[in-house]
């Protein structure tokens, strides 16, 4: 069980407490997946379960959370782009709405008052940010002088 502390509340109730993560393993019997973010451990051998909660303090401040989300969404968008995943038709609103519902309703963030609402909102914002970065990758970065068809100053 992993208990996540956020804005003075222990988030859990449904989704987070049942999350199981491999934390202790023999290095000579394991290897990491080749993923840029959220990589897992591939273990050659049996797995035992520790009893009792793991107290998780992932973000000491909102600023640190936003910085981490910015890094992760860039890596995730690049991973999706390389896999050929196209942005959805609803733009960033589709993924944002899905993640908000998942965090707030399905995982029970509504049970944690303001902290749960803020967390669900940040989950939605992260999904929208990931989607926007995926759109940018598919369209290619536009130079400021060509945005909207405008031309930059002539040279020579």
mmCIF file of C-alpha atoms in Angstrom:
data_model
loop_
_atom_site.group_PDB
_atom_site.id
_atom_site.type_symbol
_atom_site.label_atom_id
_atom_site.label_comp_id
_atom_site.label_asym_id
_atom_site.label_seq_id
_atom_site.Cartn_x
_atom_site.Cartn_y
_atom_site.Cartn_z
ATOM 1 C CA UNK A 1 0.000 0.000 0.000
ATOM 2 C CA UNK A 2 1.251 3.437 -0.905
ATOM 3 C CA UNK A 3 -0.130 6.436 0.987
ATOM 4 C CA UNK A 4 0.501 9.683 -0.909
ATOM 5 C CA UNK A 5 0.729 12.968 1.001
ATOM 6 C CA UNK A 6 -0.469 16.057 -0.864
ATOM 7 C CA UNK A 7 -1.387 19.499 0.516
ATOM 8 C CA UNK A 8 -1.656 18.142 4.035
ATOM 9 C CA UNK A 9 -3.960 15.232 3.150
ATOM 10 C CA UNK A 10 -3.323 11.527 2.684
ATOM 11 C CA UNK A 11 -4.701 10.703 -0.745
ATOM 12 C CA UNK A 12 -5.910 7.191 -1.097
ATOM 13 C CA UNK A 13 -9.306 5.702 -0.495
ATOM 14 C CA UNK A 14 -9.417 3.840 -3.807
ATOM 15 C CA UNK A 15 -6.747 4.104 -6.461
ATOM 16 C CA UNK A 16 -3.565 5.131 -4.712
ATOM 17 C CA UNK A 17 -3.588 2.838 -1.696
ATOM 18 C CA UNK A 18 -3.830 -0.292 -3.786
ATOM 19 C CA UNK A 19 -0.945 0.684 -6.013
ATOM 20 C CA UNK A 20 1.864 -1.831 -5.745
ATOM 21 C CA UNK A 21 5.366 -0.824 -6.706
ATOM 22 C CA UNK A 22 8.463 -2.975 -6.649
ATOM 23 C CA UNK A 23 10.845 -1.189 -4.282
ATOM 24 C CA UNK A 24 13.466 -3.664 -3.038
ATOM 25 C CA UNK A 25 15.200 -6.142 -5.317
ATOM 26 C CA UNK A 26 18.548 -7.753 -5.981
ATOM 27 C CA UNK A 27 20.329 -5.793 -8.690
ATOM 28 C CA UNK A 28 21.818 -8.957 -10.191
ATOM 29 C CA UNK A 29 18.312 -10.414 -10.712
ATOM 30 C CA UNK A 30 16.614 -7.377 -12.257
ATOM 31 C CA UNK A 31 16.747 -4.855 -15.070
ATOM 32 C CA UNK A 32 14.819 -1.695 -15.877
ATOM 33 C CA UNK A 33 12.438 -1.398 -18.811
ATOM 34 C CA UNK A 34 13.710 0.811 -21.616
ATOM 35 C CA UNK A 35 11.177 3.626 -21.188
ATOM 36 C CA UNK A 36 11.898 7.349 -20.767
ATOM 37 C CA UNK A 37 9.384 7.762 -17.918
ATOM 38 C CA UNK A 38 7.502 5.466 -15.515
ATOM 39 C CA UNK A 39 9.898 2.644 -16.254
ATOM 40 C CA UNK A 40 9.358 -0.560 -14.336
ATOM 41 C CA UNK A 41 11.608 -3.317 -13.096
ATOM 42 C CA UNK A 42 11.729 -6.660 -14.872
ATOM 43 C CA UNK A 43 12.608 -9.207 -12.225
ATOM 44 C CA UNK A 44 14.035 -12.677 -12.672
ATOM 45 C CA UNK A 45 12.795 -14.412 -9.553
ATOM 46 C CA UNK A 46 9.985 -14.500 -7.018
ATOM 47 C CA UNK A 47 8.356 -11.387 -5.568
ATOM 48 C CA UNK A 48 7.337 -11.054 -1.925
ATOM 49 C CA UNK A 49 4.997 -8.460 -0.482
ATOM 50 C CA UNK A 50 5.886 -6.198 2.431
ATOM 51 C CA UNK A 51 3.001 -5.563 4.798
ATOM 52 C CA UNK A 52 2.233 -2.072 5.967
ATOM 53 C CA UNK A 53 1.965 1.200 4.115
ATOM 54 C CA UNK A 54 4.698 3.009 2.219
ATOM 55 C CA UNK A 55 4.428 6.697 3.057
ATOM 56 C CA UNK A 56 4.944 8.603 -0.187
ATOM 57 C CA UNK A 57 5.832 12.322 -0.263
ATOM 58 C CA UNK A 58 6.229 12.970 -4.008
ATOM 59 C CA UNK A 59 5.830 16.760 -4.177
ATOM 60 C CA UNK A 60 6.926 19.036 -1.327
ATOM 61 C CA UNK A 61 5.404 22.053 -3.138
ATOM 62 C CA UNK A 62 3.036 22.715 -6.037
ATOM 63 C CA UNK A 63 5.963 24.321 -7.875
ATOM 64 C CA UNK A 64 7.967 21.084 -7.668
ATOM 65 C CA UNK A 65 4.975 19.121 -8.917
ATOM 66 C CA UNK A 66 4.555 21.457 -11.906
ATOM 67 C CA UNK A 67 8.270 21.231 -12.732
ATOM 68 C CA UNK A 68 8.131 17.436 -12.629
ATOM 69 C CA UNK A 69 4.930 17.365 -14.691
ATOM 70 C CA UNK A 70 6.579 19.589 -17.310
ATOM 71 C CA UNK A 71 9.552 17.213 -17.630
ATOM 72 C CA UNK A 72 7.418 14.078 -17.659
ATOM 73 C CA UNK A 73 4.874 15.384 -20.186
ATOM 74 C CA UNK A 74 7.688 16.200 -22.617
ATOM 75 C CA UNK A 75 9.069 12.670 -22.313
ATOM 76 C CA UNK A 76 5.608 11.103 -22.527
ATOM 77 C CA UNK A 77 4.635 13.146 -25.603
ATOM 78 C CA UNK A 78 7.871 12.124 -27.340
ATOM 79 C CA UNK A 79 7.191 8.481 -26.464
ATOM 80 C CA UNK A 80 3.635 8.703 -27.850
ATOM 81 C CA UNK A 81 4.896 10.464 -30.985
ATOM 82 C CA UNK A 82 7.517 7.768 -31.652
ATOM 83 C CA UNK A 83 4.793 5.131 -31.213
ATOM 84 C CA UNK A 84 2.709 6.877 -33.895
ATOM 85 C CA UNK A 85 -0.041 8.040 -31.524
ATOM 86 C CA UNK A 86 -2.002 10.959 -32.945
ATOM 87 C CA UNK A 87 -3.695 13.690 -30.872
ATOM 88 C CA UNK A 88 -7.396 13.157 -30.224
ATOM 89 C CA UNK A 89 -10.193 14.991 -32.004
ATOM 90 C CA UNK A 90 -11.336 16.775 -28.829
ATOM 91 C CA UNK A 91 -7.989 18.472 -28.428
ATOM 92 C CA UNK A 92 -6.660 18.718 -24.883
ATOM 93 C CA UNK A 93 -10.189 18.702 -23.432
ATOM 94 C CA UNK A 94 -10.774 14.979 -23.956
ATOM 95 C CA UNK A 95 -7.688 13.762 -22.063
ATOM 96 C CA UNK A 96 -8.109 16.471 -19.403
ATOM 97 C CA UNK A 97 -11.729 15.489 -18.742
ATOM 98 C CA UNK A 98 -10.867 11.774 -18.598
ATOM 99 C CA UNK A 99 -8.028 12.326 -16.117
ATOM 100 C CA UNK A 100 -10.123 14.625 -13.936
ATOM 101 C CA UNK A 101 -12.931 12.053 -13.739
ATOM 102 C CA UNK A 102 -10.430 9.260 -13.079
ATOM 103 C CA UNK A 103 -8.697 11.141 -10.248
ATOM 104 C CA UNK A 104 -11.676 12.890 -8.692
ATOM 105 C CA UNK A 105 -14.394 10.264 -8.967
ATOM 106 C CA UNK A 106 -12.880 6.840 -9.655
ATOM 107 C CA UNK A 107 -9.887 7.211 -7.341
ATOM 108 C CA UNK A 108 -11.865 9.064 -4.698
ATOM 109 C CA UNK A 109 -10.063 12.424 -4.615
ATOM 110 C CA UNK A 110 -13.455 14.001 -3.805
ATOM 111 C CA UNK A 111 -13.142 12.396 -0.362
ATOM 112 C CA UNK A 112 -10.123 14.581 0.420
ATOM 113 C CA UNK A 113 -11.631 18.049 0.116
ATOM 114 C CA UNK A 114 -9.577 20.847 -1.366
ATOM 115 C CA UNK A 115 -6.422 18.722 -1.617
ATOM 116 C CA UNK A 116 -8.304 16.137 -3.679
ATOM 117 C CA UNK A 117 -9.846 18.784 -5.927
ATOM 118 C CA UNK A 118 -6.472 20.448 -6.539
ATOM 119 C CA UNK A 119 -4.850 17.089 -7.221
ATOM 120 C CA UNK A 120 -7.556 16.118 -9.736
ATOM 121 C CA UNK A 121 -7.240 19.523 -11.405
ATOM 122 C CA UNK A 122 -3.481 19.105 -11.721
ATOM 123 C CA UNK A 123 -3.965 15.620 -13.184
ATOM 124 C CA UNK A 124 -6.290 17.154 -15.795
ATOM 125 C CA UNK A 125 -3.846 19.980 -16.534
ATOM 126 C CA UNK A 126 -1.022 17.471 -16.952
ATOM 127 C CA UNK A 127 -3.080 15.483 -19.464
ATOM 128 C CA UNK A 128 -3.841 18.670 -21.421
ATOM 129 C CA UNK A 129 -0.159 19.643 -21.369
ATOM 130 C CA UNK A 130 0.887 16.197 -22.640
ATOM 131 C CA UNK A 131 -1.683 16.455 -25.442
ATOM 132 C CA UNK A 132 -0.527 19.962 -26.420
ATOM 133 C CA UNK A 133 3.076 18.765 -26.626
ATOM 134 C CA UNK A 134 1.992 15.826 -28.785
ATOM 135 C CA UNK A 135 0.184 18.242 -31.136
ATOM 136 C CA UNK A 136 3.352 20.331 -31.331
ATOM 137 C CA UNK A 137 5.435 17.287 -32.245
ATOM 138 C CA UNK A 138 3.038 16.244 -35.020
ATOM 139 C CA UNK A 139 2.830 19.749 -36.469
ATOM 140 C CA UNK A 140 6.466 20.599 -35.928
ATOM 141 C CA UNK A 141 7.618 23.683 -34.097
ATOM 142 C CA UNK A 142 6.647 26.825 -35.944
ATOM 143 C CA UNK A 143 9.098 29.667 -36.060
ATOM 144 C CA UNK A 144 7.701 32.937 -34.678
ATOM 145 C CA UNK A 145 8.127 34.587 -38.087
ATOM 146 C CA UNK A 146 5.811 32.053 -39.790
ATOM 147 C CA UNK A 147 3.017 31.669 -37.243
ATOM 148 C CA UNK A 148 -0.356 32.442 -38.804
ATOM 149 C CA UNK A 149 1.176 32.813 -42.242
ATOM 150 C CA UNK A 150 2.881 36.105 -41.369
ATOM 151 C CA UNK A 151 6.305 36.669 -42.795
ATOM 152 C CA UNK A 152 9.244 38.035 -40.940
ATOM 153 C CA UNK A 153 11.266 41.032 -42.071
ATOM 154 C CA UNK A 154 13.038 40.761 -45.394
ATOM 155 C CA UNK A 155 16.769 40.495 -45.315
ATOM 156 C CA UNK A 156 19.149 41.489 -48.088
#
